[in-house]
mmCIF file of C-alpha atoms in Angstrom:
data_model
loop_
_atom_site.group_PDB
_atom_site.id
_atom_site.type_symbol
_atom_site.label_atom_id
_atom_site.label_comp_id
_atom_site.label_asym_id
_atom_site.label_seq_id
_atom_site.Cartn_x
_atom_site.Cartn_y
_atom_site.Cartn_z
ATOM 1 C CA MET A 1 -84.936 2.788 -8.961
ATOM 2 C CA GLU A 2 -87.447 4.037 -11.487
ATOM 3 C CA ILE A 3 -87.535 2.354 -14.922
ATOM 4 C CA ILE A 4 -89.078 4.159 -17.895
ATOM 5 C CA ASN A 5 -89.634 2.309 -21.190
ATOM 6 C CA LEU A 6 -90.584 4.769 -23.922
ATOM 7 C CA CYS A 7 -92.144 1.979 -26.014
ATOM 8 C CA ASP A 8 -94.812 1.532 -23.337
ATOM 9 C CA GLN A 9 -96.643 4.387 -25.069
ATOM 10 C CA ASN A 10 -97.280 4.944 -28.760
ATOM 11 C CA SER A 11 -94.937 7.543 -30.246
ATOM 12 C CA LEU A 12 -92.372 7.958 -33.026
ATOM 13 C CA VAL A 13 -89.988 5.960 -30.823
ATOM 14 C CA GLY A 14 -91.736 2.824 -32.078
ATOM 15 C CA GLN A 15 -91.177 3.807 -35.724
ATOM 16 C CA PHE A 16 -87.491 4.578 -35.179
ATOM 17 C CA MET A 17 -87.022 1.322 -33.268
ATOM 18 C CA SER A 18 -88.659 -0.599 -36.120
ATOM 19 C CA ASP A 19 -86.233 0.983 -38.586
ATOM 20 C CA LEU A 20 -83.236 0.217 -36.368
ATOM 21 C CA ARG A 21 -84.190 -3.436 -35.970
ATOM 22 C CA ASP A 22 -84.921 -4.090 -39.678
ATOM 23 C CA LYS A 23 -81.921 -5.998 -41.080
ATOM 24 C CA GLU A 24 -82.506 -4.578 -44.567
ATOM 25 C CA LEU A 25 -82.741 -0.963 -43.429
ATOM 26 C CA GLN A 26 -79.623 -1.507 -41.290
ATOM 27 C CA LYS A 27 -77.629 -1.546 -44.531
ATOM 28 C CA GLU A 28 -78.223 2.204 -44.764
ATOM 29 C CA ARG A 29 -75.566 3.250 -42.266
ATOM 30 C CA LEU A 30 -76.416 6.956 -42.307
ATOM 31 C CA ARG A 31 -80.087 6.175 -41.636
ATOM 32 C CA PHE A 32 -79.093 3.917 -38.743
ATOM 33 C CA ARG A 33 -76.905 6.608 -37.171
ATOM 34 C CA THR A 34 -79.580 9.252 -37.693
ATOM 35 C CA ASN A 35 -82.240 7.167 -35.967
ATOM 36 C CA ILE A 36 -79.944 6.588 -32.979
ATOM 37 C CA GLN A 37 -79.430 10.360 -32.782
ATOM 38 C CA ARG A 38 -83.179 10.977 -33.011
ATOM 39 C CA LEU A 39 -83.823 8.618 -30.110
ATOM 40 C CA GLY A 40 -81.193 10.487 -28.119
ATOM 41 C CA GLN A 41 -83.028 13.731 -28.804
ATOM 42 C CA ILE A 42 -86.394 12.301 -27.800
ATOM 43 C CA MET A 43 -85.003 10.806 -24.605
ATOM 44 C CA ALA A 44 -83.169 14.045 -23.762
ATOM 45 C CA TYR A 45 -86.471 15.906 -24.037
ATOM 46 C CA GLU A 46 -88.217 13.391 -21.778
ATOM 47 C CA ILE A 47 -85.425 13.570 -19.198
ATOM 48 C CA SER A 48 -85.542 17.373 -19.334
ATOM 49 C CA LYS A 49 -89.024 17.243 -17.803
ATOM 50 C CA ARG A 50 -87.473 15.801 -14.625
ATOM 51 C CA LEU A 51 -84.845 18.511 -14.139
ATOM 52 C CA ARG A 52 -84.866 21.716 -12.097
ATOM 53 C CA TYR A 53 -85.561 25.139 -13.600
ATOM 54 C CA ARG A 54 -85.340 28.727 -12.425
ATOM 55 C CA VAL A 55 -87.124 31.828 -13.675
ATOM 56 C CA GLU A 56 -85.068 34.483 -15.429
ATOM 57 C CA ASN A 57 -86.280 37.744 -16.923
ATOM 58 C CA VAL A 58 -85.316 37.870 -20.588
ATOM 59 C CA GLU A 59 -85.233 41.173 -22.412
ATOM 60 C CA THR A 60 -86.781 41.054 -25.876
ATOM 61 C CA PRO A 61 -86.731 43.892 -28.440
ATOM 62 C CA LEU A 62 -90.160 44.948 -27.111
ATOM 63 C CA GLY A 63 -90.151 44.155 -23.425
ATOM 64 C CA VAL A 64 -89.242 41.694 -20.684
ATOM 65 C CA LYS A 65 -90.554 38.132 -20.319
ATOM 66 C CA PRO A 66 -89.983 35.740 -17.369
ATOM 67 C CA CYS A 67 -88.698 32.406 -18.767
ATOM 68 C CA HIS A 68 -87.968 29.040 -17.197
ATOM 69 C CA VAL A 69 -84.334 28.096 -17.812
ATOM 70 C CA LEU A 70 -82.407 24.973 -16.837
ATOM 71 C CA ASP A 71 -80.982 25.117 -13.311
ATOM 72 C CA ASP A 72 -79.403 21.650 -13.177
ATOM 73 C CA ARG A 73 -75.745 21.257 -14.084
ATOM 74 C CA VAL A 74 -75.805 18.369 -16.551
ATOM 75 C CA VAL A 75 -72.928 16.054 -17.439
ATOM 76 C CA LEU A 76 -73.389 13.746 -20.435
ATOM 77 C CA ALA A 77 -71.276 10.592 -20.161
ATOM 78 C CA THR A 78 -70.828 8.160 -23.029
ATOM 79 C CA ILE A 79 -69.410 4.667 -23.313
ATOM 80 C CA LEU A 80 -67.309 4.514 -26.482
ATOM 81 C CA ARG A 81 -67.700 3.732 -29.359
ATOM 82 C CA ALA A 82 -71.348 2.838 -29.990
ATOM 83 C CA GLY A 83 -72.555 5.577 -27.671
ATOM 84 C CA LEU A 84 -71.327 8.467 -29.820
ATOM 85 C CA PRO A 85 -74.398 9.104 -32.059
ATOM 86 C CA PHE A 86 -76.726 8.598 -29.082
ATOM 87 C CA HIS A 87 -74.581 11.102 -27.187
ATOM 88 C CA GLU A 88 -74.806 13.591 -30.075
ATOM 89 C CA GLY A 89 -78.585 13.383 -29.936
ATOM 90 C CA PHE A 90 -78.528 14.270 -26.244
ATOM 91 C CA LEU A 91 -75.930 17.002 -26.748
ATOM 92 C CA SER A 92 -78.033 18.712 -29.419
ATOM 93 C CA TYR A 93 -80.627 19.328 -26.674
ATOM 94 C CA PHE A 94 -78.358 19.730 -23.626
ATOM 95 C CA ASP A 95 -75.989 21.902 -25.624
ATOM 96 C CA GLY A 96 -74.487 23.562 -22.554
ATOM 97 C CA ALA A 97 -73.683 20.297 -20.778
ATOM 98 C CA ASP A 98 -70.233 19.171 -19.745
ATOM 99 C CA ASN A 99 -69.175 15.842 -21.215
ATOM 100 C CA ALA A 100 -67.469 12.669 -20.027
ATOM 101 C CA PHE A 101 -66.175 9.675 -21.997
ATOM 102 C CA VAL A 102 -65.398 6.140 -20.917
ATOM 103 C CA SER A 103 -63.753 3.498 -23.100
ATOM 104 C CA ALA A 104 -65.107 0.002 -22.396
ATOM 105 C CA TYR A 105 -64.626 -3.095 -24.501
ATOM 106 C CA ARG A 106 -65.055 -6.844 -24.346
ATOM 107 C CA LYS A 107 -61.709 -8.558 -23.744
ATOM 108 C CA TYR A 108 -62.172 -12.147 -24.920
ATOM 109 C CA PHE A 109 -60.252 -15.115 -23.607
ATOM 110 C CA PRO A 110 -58.392 -17.031 -26.358
ATOM 111 C CA GLN A 111 -60.483 -19.517 -28.354
ATOM 112 C CA THR A 112 -63.619 -18.996 -26.263
ATOM 113 C CA ASP A 113 -66.720 -16.827 -26.189
ATOM 114 C CA ASP A 114 -65.936 -15.851 -22.603
ATOM 115 C CA PHE A 115 -64.947 -12.258 -21.931
ATOM 116 C CA VAL A 116 -64.489 -9.590 -19.309
ATOM 117 C CA VAL A 117 -65.344 -5.931 -19.802
ATOM 118 C CA HIS A 118 -62.227 -3.796 -19.642
ATOM 119 C CA ILE A 119 -62.141 -0.047 -18.915
ATOM 120 C CA GLU A 120 -59.171 1.586 -20.610
ATOM 121 C CA TYR A 121 -59.842 5.342 -20.606
ATOM 122 C CA ILE A 122 -61.904 7.945 -18.767
ATOM 123 C CA ALA A 123 -62.165 11.709 -19.219
ATOM 124 C CA SER A 124 -64.658 13.470 -16.973
ATOM 125 C CA PRO A 125 -65.264 16.732 -15.103
ATOM 126 C CA ARG A 126 -66.070 16.713 -11.390
ATOM 127 C CA LEU A 127 -69.534 15.260 -10.822
ATOM 128 C CA ASP A 128 -70.368 16.417 -7.295
ATOM 129 C CA ASP A 129 -73.986 17.615 -7.010
ATOM 130 C CA LYS A 130 -74.491 17.491 -10.790
ATOM 131 C CA THR A 131 -77.008 15.562 -12.898
ATOM 132 C CA LEU A 132 -75.189 12.691 -14.589
ATOM 133 C CA ILE A 133 -76.679 11.153 -17.740
ATOM 134 C CA ILE A 134 -74.847 7.987 -18.847
ATOM 135 C CA VAL A 135 -75.755 6.976 -22.395
ATOM 136 C CA ASP A 136 -75.069 3.616 -24.048
ATOM 137 C CA PRO A 137 -77.399 2.273 -26.753
ATOM 138 C CA MET A 138 -77.127 -1.428 -25.872
ATOM 139 C CA LEU A 139 -77.589 -2.358 -22.217
ATOM 140 C CA ALA A 140 -76.951 -6.092 -22.628
ATOM 141 C CA THR A 141 -75.260 -7.726 -19.632
ATOM 142 C CA GLY A 142 -74.985 -4.473 -17.699
ATOM 143 C CA SER A 143 -71.268 -5.048 -17.050
ATOM 144 C CA SER A 144 -70.071 -2.096 -19.146
ATOM 145 C CA MET A 145 -72.536 0.230 -17.466
ATOM 146 C CA GLU A 146 -71.553 -1.009 -14.000
ATOM 147 C CA LEU A 147 -67.818 -0.519 -14.637
ATOM 148 C CA ALA A 148 -68.371 2.831 -16.351
ATOM 149 C CA TYR A 149 -70.255 4.056 -13.295
ATOM 150 C CA GLN A 150 -67.503 2.828 -10.987
ATOM 151 C CA ALA A 151 -64.957 4.759 -13.065
ATOM 152 C CA LEU A 152 -67.106 7.900 -13.115
ATOM 153 C CA ALA A 153 -67.724 7.655 -9.384
ATOM 154 C CA THR A 154 -64.029 8.444 -8.851
ATOM 155 C CA LYS A 155 -64.880 11.955 -10.105
ATOM 156 C CA GLY A 156 -67.446 12.718 -7.401
ATOM 157 C CA HIS A 157 -71.007 12.050 -6.291
ATOM 158 C CA PRO A 158 -73.778 13.262 -8.638
ATOM 159 C CA ALA A 159 -77.074 14.491 -7.265
ATOM 160 C CA HIS A 160 -78.991 12.235 -9.651
ATOM 161 C CA ILE A 161 -78.084 9.645 -12.293
ATOM 162 C CA HIS A 162 -80.024 8.929 -15.479
ATOM 163 C CA VAL A 163 -79.025 5.727 -17.284
ATOM 164 C CA ALA A 164 -80.117 5.946 -20.939
ATOM 165 C CA SER A 165 -80.230 3.119 -23.476
ATOM 166 C CA VAL A 166 -81.914 2.244 -26.765
ATOM 167 C CA VAL A 167 -82.409 -1.445 -25.905
ATOM 168 C CA ALA A 168 -82.032 -3.009 -22.459
ATOM 169 C CA THR A 169 -82.445 -6.529 -21.108
ATOM 170 C CA ASP A 170 -84.041 -7.589 -17.854
ATOM 171 C CA GLN A 171 -80.643 -8.969 -16.789
ATOM 172 C CA ALA A 172 -78.888 -5.636 -17.342
ATOM 173 C CA ILE A 173 -81.633 -3.732 -15.551
ATOM 174 C CA GLU A 174 -81.090 -5.922 -12.499
ATOM 175 C CA VAL A 175 -77.339 -5.242 -12.627
ATOM 176 C CA VAL A 176 -78.010 -1.487 -12.663
ATOM 177 C CA ARG A 177 -80.532 -1.894 -9.850
ATOM 178 C CA LYS A 178 -77.919 -3.748 -7.783
ATOM 179 C CA HIS A 179 -74.934 -1.445 -8.339
ATOM 180 C CA PHE A 180 -76.415 2.054 -8.691
ATOM 181 C CA PRO A 181 -77.854 4.084 -5.788
ATOM 182 C CA ALA A 182 -81.569 3.260 -5.886
ATOM 183 C CA ASP A 183 -82.730 6.542 -4.399
ATOM 184 C CA LYS A 184 -81.132 8.693 -7.093
ATOM 185 C CA THR A 185 -81.094 6.571 -10.267
ATOM 186 C CA THR A 186 -83.589 6.581 -13.130
ATOM 187 C CA LEU A 187 -83.191 4.090 -15.981
ATOM 188 C CA TRP A 188 -84.545 5.086 -19.394
ATOM 189 C CA THR A 189 -84.824 2.807 -22.404
ATOM 190 C CA CYS A 190 -86.601 2.790 -25.745
ATOM 191 C CA ASP A 191 -87.438 -0.914 -25.407
ATOM 192 C CA ILE A 192 -86.728 -4.001 -23.290
ATOM 193 C CA ASP A 193 -85.791 -7.357 -24.870
ATOM 194 C CA PRO A 194 -86.056 -10.655 -22.998
ATOM 195 C CA GLU A 195 -82.754 -12.464 -23.383
ATOM 196 C CA LEU A 196 -79.105 -12.759 -24.389
ATOM 197 C CA ASN A 197 -77.631 -15.363 -26.729
ATOM 198 C CA GLU A 198 -74.505 -17.430 -26.067
ATOM 199 C CA HIS A 199 -72.338 -14.503 -27.237
ATOM 200 C CA SER A 200 -74.106 -12.100 -24.803
ATOM 201 C CA TYR A 201 -75.823 -10.198 -27.600
ATOM 202 C CA ILE A 202 -79.389 -9.011 -27.059
ATOM 203 C CA VAL A 203 -82.131 -11.140 -28.683
ATOM 204 C CA PRO A 204 -83.899 -9.995 -30.819
ATOM 205 C CA GLY A 205 -81.945 -6.755 -30.351
ATOM 206 C CA LEU A 206 -80.295 -4.929 -33.232
ATOM 207 C CA GLY A 207 -77.088 -6.853 -33.782
ATOM 208 C CA ASP A 208 -73.692 -5.280 -33.086
ATOM 209 C CA CYS A 209 -74.625 -1.617 -32.738
ATOM 210 C CA GLY A 210 -71.052 -0.341 -33.007
ATOM 211 C CA ASP A 211 -70.433 -2.273 -36.232
ATOM 212 C CA LEU A 212 -73.729 -1.077 -37.711
ATOM 213 C CA LEU A 213 -72.803 2.516 -36.909
ATOM 214 C CA TYR A 214 -69.142 2.523 -37.961
ATOM 215 C CA GLY A 215 -68.260 -0.718 -39.735
ATOM 216 C CA GLU A 216 -66.901 -4.035 -38.575
ATOM 217 C CA LYS A 217 -63.857 -4.098 -36.314
ATOM 218 C CA GLU A 218 -61.014 -6.561 -36.584
#
């Protein structure tokens, strides 16, 4: 499995990540959402370099020009709810893609910090021989991504899988490496953080991405 960390090279990704991590700037909810969308756009562009293209002759008002157009059939899959702005960033570039949605949440045991990830909903087209891009901004334990993939796999076998995150941990990367097909999976992230705290949140991370995007949940 190939792992690509966009923060390994200097680019605007570093600036947007700095803004996302800053606890004062996080108070500007629109700015936070916008930066997540921007990172989705940047990552979509980088992933687009790995896809297949065909040449089509395009008629202009003054002639004909051969152009390279996308030949892969792309499906964008998102883990709700925090994945939505990230997804929108991707969709603004892959505007002809089909879309899939998976609902995953932490189901806590009473009076403890222990939880299991529960999948409650999936809506997806057939995935056979398509390029599947699964987007989720926070790849913390890797459990949500693993279960989301298992749910999506009931819809067919994609030709290639791109796992896209804003922040990932080494632990989550190993979970993806273990449970995804190594020969056809590429993991993309904007940065990698070293650890999880006792509540399984990424440290230093961003905090609760879903709450920062949409407000605190009960």
